[in-house]
């Protein structure tokens, strides 16, 4: 039986074990005194042998108590188990008439160790105790080394044995009671601690929930503000786009649309929509597109301008393209862009002059 087979004992449980061993030694000591008195009076071999067995058991239990007091729990339990088992076996040899009572020796040994050993070793000890009980009964019924005790002592010895066994078992029940209430008290303390921890956890959860709700509200506020900024930004972008492509009326029939900067497909579409809406709104008959501020013209821009020219004609207006710089003209020729259907002018003044002549 190694240390891992011993159940974990608290200081209080260790005290209970020492107290139980001491009380059991006291009960056995009372029985030993009765046996000593009987041996002195009758002076028979069985009584003398029983007296010696009783005192040896008392010494064994006191030794187990001393070992438990010094912290040697494993050795103390082993000593008490061996002492009680051997006492029952040898007592059945000495007093065959009391063999049924002596058979309780291994059982008392098991009861003594029951609260203090683990389940694995307890199974083995139960088997050993059961075998010891059978062996004690067999020896008591078959072996006769000593003459029987005097007839007047049979009943007193039986009464003394039953009283001693009952006292030991009741003491062990008291130990169980104390340990049970100790466990209940520990469980109650643990439940109270768990309740306090649960309350604290609920408070922390409530605080975390409030913090999360506050953070969520802050995120929602930031998202709302971001959406507002995005809408404002988009509105400003639309305004900038409108300002970057103004359609300026020169006369009631002539509009000028200066194009500045690089044009992509989106700005070309915006230019088309802006120009056509202005022509439709003012009933203009002439649209002058000034590309002086454009650094280059590619196929996308040229195709967009041609579509604008065609759409303008469908609305009954003409288009004049002005401001074609030399490098832009070279690019248009290199790209093979056909602007033969588009009226061009060197500058804005020439376009307006042509417009007055045409009028």
PDB file of N, CA and C in Angstrom, residues 221-277:
ATOM      1  N   UNK A 221     -22.777  55.582 -33.833  1.00  0.00           N
ATOM      2  CA  UNK A 221     -22.666  57.024 -34.014  1.00  0.00           C
ATOM      3  C   UNK A 221     -21.581  57.362 -35.028  1.00  0.00           C
ATOM      4  N   UNK A 222     -20.448  56.645 -34.912  1.00  0.00           N
ATOM      5  CA  UNK A 222     -19.366  56.883 -35.861  1.00  0.00           C
ATOM      6  C   UNK A 222     -19.771  56.475 -37.275  1.00  0.00           C
ATOM      7  N   UNK A 223     -20.512  55.350 -37.398  1.00  0.00           N
ATOM      8  CA  UNK A 223     -20.969  54.928 -38.714  1.00  0.00           C
ATOM      9  C   UNK A 223     -21.945  55.946 -39.309  1.00  0.00           C
ATOM     10  N   UNK A 224     -22.832  56.473 -38.451  1.00  0.00           N
ATOM     11  CA  UNK A 224     -23.767  57.503 -38.927  1.00  0.00           C
ATOM     12  C   UNK A 224     -23.016  58.743 -39.391  1.00  0.00           C
ATOM     13  N   UNK A 225     -22.034  59.149 -38.589  1.00  0.00           N
ATOM     14  CA  UNK A 225     -21.238  60.307 -38.959  1.00  0.00           C
ATOM     15  C   UNK A 225     -20.445  60.043 -40.234  1.00  0.00           C
ATOM     16  N   UNK A 226     -19.928  58.813 -40.354  1.00  0.00           N
ATOM     17  CA  UNK A 226     -19.177  58.468 -41.558  1.00  0.00           C
ATOM     18  C   UNK A 226     -20.087  58.470 -42.781  1.00  0.00           C
ATOM     19  N   UNK A 227     -21.310  57.943 -42.615  1.00  0.00           N
ATOM     20  CA  UNK A 227     -22.264  57.958 -43.735  1.00  0.00           C
ATOM     21  C   UNK A 227     -22.591  59.391 -44.147  1.00  0.00           C
ATOM     22  N   UNK A 228     -22.769  60.252 -43.124  1.00  0.00           N
ATOM     23  CA  UNK A 228     -23.056  61.654 -43.434  1.00  0.00           C
ATOM     24  C   UNK A 228     -21.895  62.298 -44.174  1.00  0.00           C
ATOM     25  N   UNK A 229     -20.675  61.981 -43.711  1.00  0.00           N
ATOM     26  CA  UNK A 229     -19.498  62.539 -44.379  1.00  0.00           C
ATOM     27  C   UNK A 229     -19.366  62.014 -45.803  1.00  0.00           C
ATOM     28  N   UNK A 230     -19.696  60.716 -45.972  1.00  0.00           N
ATOM     29  CA  UNK A 230     -19.629  60.149 -47.313  1.00  0.00           C
ATOM     30  C   UNK A 230     -20.645  60.825 -48.245  1.00  0.00           C
ATOM     31  N   UNK A 231     -21.857  61.038 -47.722  1.00  0.00           N
ATOM     32  CA  UNK A 231     -22.866  61.728 -48.539  1.00  0.00           C
ATOM     33  C   UNK A 231     -22.428  63.154 -48.857  1.00  0.00           C
ATOM     34  N   UNK A 232     -21.862  63.827 -47.846  1.00  0.00           N
ATOM     35  CA  UNK A 232     -21.380  65.189 -48.070  1.00  0.00           C
ATOM     36  C   UNK A 232     -20.238  65.200 -49.078  1.00  0.00           C
ATOM     37  N   UNK A 233     -19.377  64.200 -48.953  1.00  0.00           N
ATOM     38  CA  UNK A 233     -18.259  64.097 -49.889  1.00  0.00           C
ATOM     39  C   UNK A 233     -18.759  63.854 -51.311  1.00  0.00           C
ATOM     40  N   UNK A 234     -19.752  62.955 -51.420  1.00  0.00           N
ATOM     41  CA  UNK A 234     -20.309  62.677 -52.741  1.00  0.00           C
ATOM     42  C   UNK A 234     -20.985  63.929 -53.322  1.00  0.00           C
ATOM     43  N   UNK A 235     -21.692  64.656 -52.448  1.00  0.00           N
ATOM     44  CA  UNK A 235     -22.335  65.882 -52.920  1.00  0.00           C
ATOM     45  C   UNK A 235     -21.299  66.896 -53.384  1.00  0.00           C
ATOM     46  N   UNK A 236     -20.227  67.005 -52.615  1.00  0.00           N
ATOM     47  CA  UNK A 236     -19.164  67.911 -53.012  1.00  0.00           C
ATOM     48  C   UNK A 236     -18.489  67.467 -54.302  1.00  0.00           C
ATOM     49  N   UNK A 237     -18.334  66.141 -54.445  1.00  0.00           N
ATOM     50  CA  UNK A 237     -17.739  65.633 -55.682  1.00  0.00           C
ATOM     51  C   UNK A 237     -18.640  65.953 -56.876  1.00  0.00           C
ATOM     52  N   UNK A 238     -19.949  65.771 -56.669  1.00  0.00           N
ATOM     53  CA  UNK A 238     -20.870  66.114 -57.755  1.00  0.00           C
ATOM     54  C   UNK A 238     -20.801  67.600 -58.085  1.00  0.00           C
ATOM     55  N   UNK A 239     -20.689  68.418 -57.017  1.00  0.00           N
ATOM     56  CA  UNK A 239     -20.592  69.860 -57.249  1.00  0.00           C
ATOM     57  C   UNK A 239     -19.308  70.214 -57.985  1.00  0.00           C
ATOM     58  N   UNK A 240     -18.227  69.552 -57.568  1.00  0.00           N
ATOM     59  CA  UNK A 240     -16.940  69.804 -58.227  1.00  0.00           C
ATOM     60  C   UNK A 240     -16.980  69.356 -59.677  1.00  0.00           C
ATOM     61  N   UNK A 241     -17.629  68.190 -59.894  1.00  0.00           N
ATOM     62  CA  UNK A 241     -17.756  67.731 -61.275  1.00  0.00           C
ATOM     63  C   UNK A 241     -18.540  68.737 -62.118  1.00  0.00           C
ATOM     64  N   UNK A 242     -19.632  69.228 -61.505  1.00  0.00           N
ATOM     65  CA  UNK A 242     -20.425  70.214 -62.241  1.00  0.00           C
ATOM     66  C   UNK A 242     -19.640  71.476 -62.510  1.00  0.00           C
ATOM     67  N   UNK A 243     -18.850  71.897 -61.507  1.00  0.00           N
ATOM     68  CA  UNK A 243     -18.058  73.109 -61.697  1.00  0.00           C
ATOM     69  C   UNK A 243     -16.903  72.901 -62.660  1.00  0.00           C
ATOM     70  N   UNK A 244     -16.397  71.639 -62.718  1.00  0.00           N
ATOM     71  CA  UNK A 244     -15.275  71.370 -63.626  1.00  0.00           C
ATOM     72  C   UNK A 244     -15.716  71.286 -65.076  1.00  0.00           C
ATOM     73  N   UNK A 245     -17.007  71.154 -65.321  1.00  0.00           N
ATOM     74  CA  UNK A 245     -17.539  71.094 -66.687  1.00  0.00           C
ATOM     75  C   UNK A 245     -18.708  72.071 -66.834  1.00  0.00           C
ATOM     76  N   UNK A 246     -18.429  73.348 -66.705  1.00  0.00           N
ATOM     77  CA  UNK A 246     -19.530  74.327 -66.819  1.00  0.00           C
ATOM     78  C   UNK A 246     -19.958  74.505 -68.282  1.00  0.00           C
ATOM     79  N   UNK A 247     -21.211  74.779 -68.468  1.00  0.00           N
ATOM     80  CA  UNK A 247     -21.746  75.136 -69.787  1.00  0.00           C
ATOM     81  C   UNK A 247     -22.191  76.591 -69.698  1.00  0.00           C
ATOM     82  N   UNK A 248     -21.444  77.475 -70.395  1.00  0.00           N
ATOM     83  CA  UNK A 248     -21.650  78.922 -70.247  1.00  0.00           C
ATOM     84  C   UNK A 248     -22.389  79.470 -71.461  1.00  0.00           C
ATOM     85  N   UNK A 249     -23.480  80.162 -71.275  1.00  0.00           N
ATOM     86  CA  UNK A 249     -24.175  80.773 -72.408  1.00  0.00           C
ATOM     87  C   UNK A 249     -23.465  82.042 -72.872  1.00  0.00           C
ATOM     88  N   UNK A 250     -23.202  82.133 -74.174  1.00  0.00           N
ATOM     89  CA  UNK A 250     -22.609  83.352 -74.762  1.00  0.00           C
ATOM     90  C   UNK A 250     -23.709  84.225 -75.347  1.00  0.00           C
ATOM     91  N   UNK A 251     -24.577  83.616 -76.097  1.00  0.00           N
ATOM     92  CA  UNK A 251     -25.790  84.271 -76.604  1.00  0.00           C
ATOM     93  C   UNK A 251     -26.940  83.342 -76.299  1.00  0.00           C
ATOM     94  N   UNK A 252     -28.124  83.729 -76.703  1.00  0.00           N
ATOM     95  CA  UNK A 252     -29.272  82.878 -76.420  1.00  0.00           C
ATOM     96  C   UNK A 252     -29.246  81.603 -77.262  1.00  0.00           C
ATOM     97  N   UNK A 253     -28.369  81.516 -78.255  1.00  0.00           N
ATOM     98  CA  UNK A 253     -28.297  80.322 -79.093  1.00  0.00           C
ATOM     99  C   UNK A 253     -26.940  79.632 -79.026  1.00  0.00           C
ATOM    100  N   UNK A 254     -25.971  80.234 -78.357  1.00  0.00           N
ATOM    101  CA  UNK A 254     -24.610  79.682 -78.332  1.00  0.00           C
ATOM    102  C   UNK A 254     -24.188  79.389 -76.890  1.00  0.00           C
ATOM    103  N   UNK A 255     -23.609  78.159 -76.701  1.00  0.00           N
ATOM    104  CA  UNK A 255     -23.088  77.739 -75.404  1.00  0.00           C
ATOM    105  C   UNK A 255     -21.615  77.373 -75.554  1.00  0.00           C
ATOM    106  N   UNK A 256     -20.852  77.662 -74.521  1.00  0.00           N
ATOM    107  CA  UNK A 256     -19.433  77.290 -74.495  1.00  0.00           C
ATOM    108  C   UNK A 256     -19.213  76.305 -73.345  1.00  0.00           C
ATOM    109  N   UNK A 257     -18.510  75.213 -73.660  1.00  0.00           N
ATOM    110  CA  UNK A 257     -18.209  74.195 -72.644  1.00  0.00           C
ATOM    111  C   UNK A 257     -16.702  73.946 -72.628  1.00  0.00           C
ATOM    112  N   UNK A 258     -15.971  74.553 -71.683  1.00  0.00           N
ATOM    113  CA  UNK A 258     -14.526  74.306 -71.593  1.00  0.00           C
ATOM    114  C   UNK A 258     -14.249  72.972 -70.869  1.00  0.00           C
ATOM    115  N   UNK A 259     -13.355  72.166 -71.424  1.00  0.00           N
ATOM    116  CA  UNK A 259     -12.947  70.897 -70.810  1.00  0.00           C
ATOM    117  C   UNK A 259     -11.519  71.035 -70.335  1.00  0.00           C
ATOM    118  N   UNK A 260     -11.304  70.819 -69.033  1.00  0.00           N
ATOM    119  CA  UNK A 260      -9.988  71.032 -68.422  1.00  0.00           C
ATOM    120  C   UNK A 260      -9.538  69.734 -67.752  1.00  0.00           C
ATOM    121  N   UNK A 261      -8.268  69.399 -67.942  1.00  0.00           N
ATOM    122  CA  UNK A 261      -7.708  68.225 -67.288  1.00  0.00           C
ATOM    123  C   UNK A 261      -7.933  66.957 -68.085  1.00  0.00           C
ATOM    124  N   UNK A 262      -7.512  65.835 -67.481  1.00  0.00           N
ATOM    125  CA  UNK A 262      -7.642  64.543 -68.145  1.00  0.00           C
ATOM    126  C   UNK A 262      -9.083  64.060 -68.068  1.00  0.00           C
ATOM    127  N   UNK A 263      -9.528  63.456 -69.123  1.00  0.00           N
ATOM    128  CA  UNK A 263     -10.882  62.906 -69.166  1.00  0.00           C
ATOM    129  C   UNK A 263     -10.807  61.383 -69.180  1.00  0.00           C
ATOM    130  N   UNK A 264     -11.647  60.770 -68.385  1.00  0.00           N
ATOM    131  CA  UNK A 264     -11.814  59.320 -68.441  1.00  0.00           C
ATOM    132  C   UNK A 264     -13.240  59.045 -68.888  1.00  0.00           C
ATOM    133  N   UNK A 265     -13.614  57.781 -68.909  1.00  0.00           N
ATOM    134  CA  UNK A 265     -14.941  57.414 -69.400  1.00  0.00           C
ATOM    135  C   UNK A 265     -16.042  58.057 -68.562  1.00  0.00           C
ATOM    136  N   UNK A 266     -15.805  58.141 -67.224  1.00  0.00           N
ATOM    137  CA  UNK A 266     -16.825  58.729 -66.356  1.00  0.00           C
ATOM    138  C   UNK A 266     -16.994  60.219 -66.639  1.00  0.00           C
ATOM    139  N   UNK A 267     -15.892  60.947 -66.790  1.00  0.00           N
ATOM    140  CA  UNK A 267     -15.986  62.397 -67.049  1.00  0.00           C
ATOM    141  C   UNK A 267     -16.524  62.676 -68.457  1.00  0.00           C
ATOM    142  N   UNK A 268     -16.197  61.804 -69.410  1.00  0.00           N
ATOM    143  CA  UNK A 268     -16.756  61.968 -70.755  1.00  0.00           C
ATOM    144  C   UNK A 268     -18.270  61.830 -70.712  1.00  0.00           C
ATOM    145  N   UNK A 269     -18.769  60.792 -69.987  1.00  0.00           N
ATOM    146  CA  UNK A 269     -20.221  60.610 -69.866  1.00  0.00           C
ATOM    147  C   UNK A 269     -20.860  61.797 -69.163  1.00  0.00           C
ATOM    148  N   UNK A 270     -20.157  62.335 -68.135  1.00  0.00           N
ATOM    149  CA  UNK A 270     -20.689  63.498 -67.429  1.00  0.00           C
ATOM    150  C   UNK A 270     -20.742  64.710 -68.362  1.00  0.00           C
ATOM    151  N   UNK A 271     -19.695  64.870 -69.177  1.00  0.00           N
ATOM    152  CA  UNK A 271     -19.684  65.991 -70.129  1.00  0.00           C
ATOM    153  C   UNK A 271     -20.830  65.872 -71.131  1.00  0.00           C
ATOM    154  N   UNK A 272     -21.084  64.672 -71.610  1.00  0.00           N
ATOM    155  CA  UNK A 272     -22.178  64.464 -72.556  1.00  0.00           C
ATOM    156  C   UNK A 272     -23.519  64.841 -71.906  1.00  0.00           C
ATOM    157  N   UNK A 273     -23.746  64.295 -70.696  1.00  0.00           N
ATOM    158  CA  UNK A 273     -25.023  64.564 -70.025  1.00  0.00           C
ATOM    159  C   UNK A 273     -25.188  66.050 -69.732  1.00  0.00           C
ATOM    160  N   UNK A 274     -24.116  66.704 -69.258  1.00  0.00           N
ATOM    161  CA  UNK A 274     -24.202  68.128 -68.923  1.00  0.00           C
ATOM    162  C   UNK A 274     -24.505  68.972 -70.156  1.00  0.00           C
ATOM    163  N   UNK A 275     -23.797  68.695 -71.263  1.00  0.00           N
ATOM    164  CA  UNK A 275     -23.994  69.483 -72.482  1.00  0.00           C
ATOM    165  C   UNK A 275     -25.387  69.291 -73.055  1.00  0.00           C
ATOM    166  N   UNK A 276     -25.852  68.054 -73.113  1.00  0.00           N
ATOM    167  CA  UNK A 276     -27.167  67.801 -73.701  1.00  0.00           C
ATOM    168  C   UNK A 276     -28.278  68.407 -72.849  1.00  0.00           C
ATOM    169  N   UNK A 277     -28.130  68.335 -71.522  1.00  0.00           N
ATOM    170  CA  UNK A 277     -29.139  68.940 -70.660  1.00  0.00           C
ATOM    171  C   UNK A 277     -29.174  70.455 -70.846  1.00  0.00           C
TER     172      UNK A 277
END
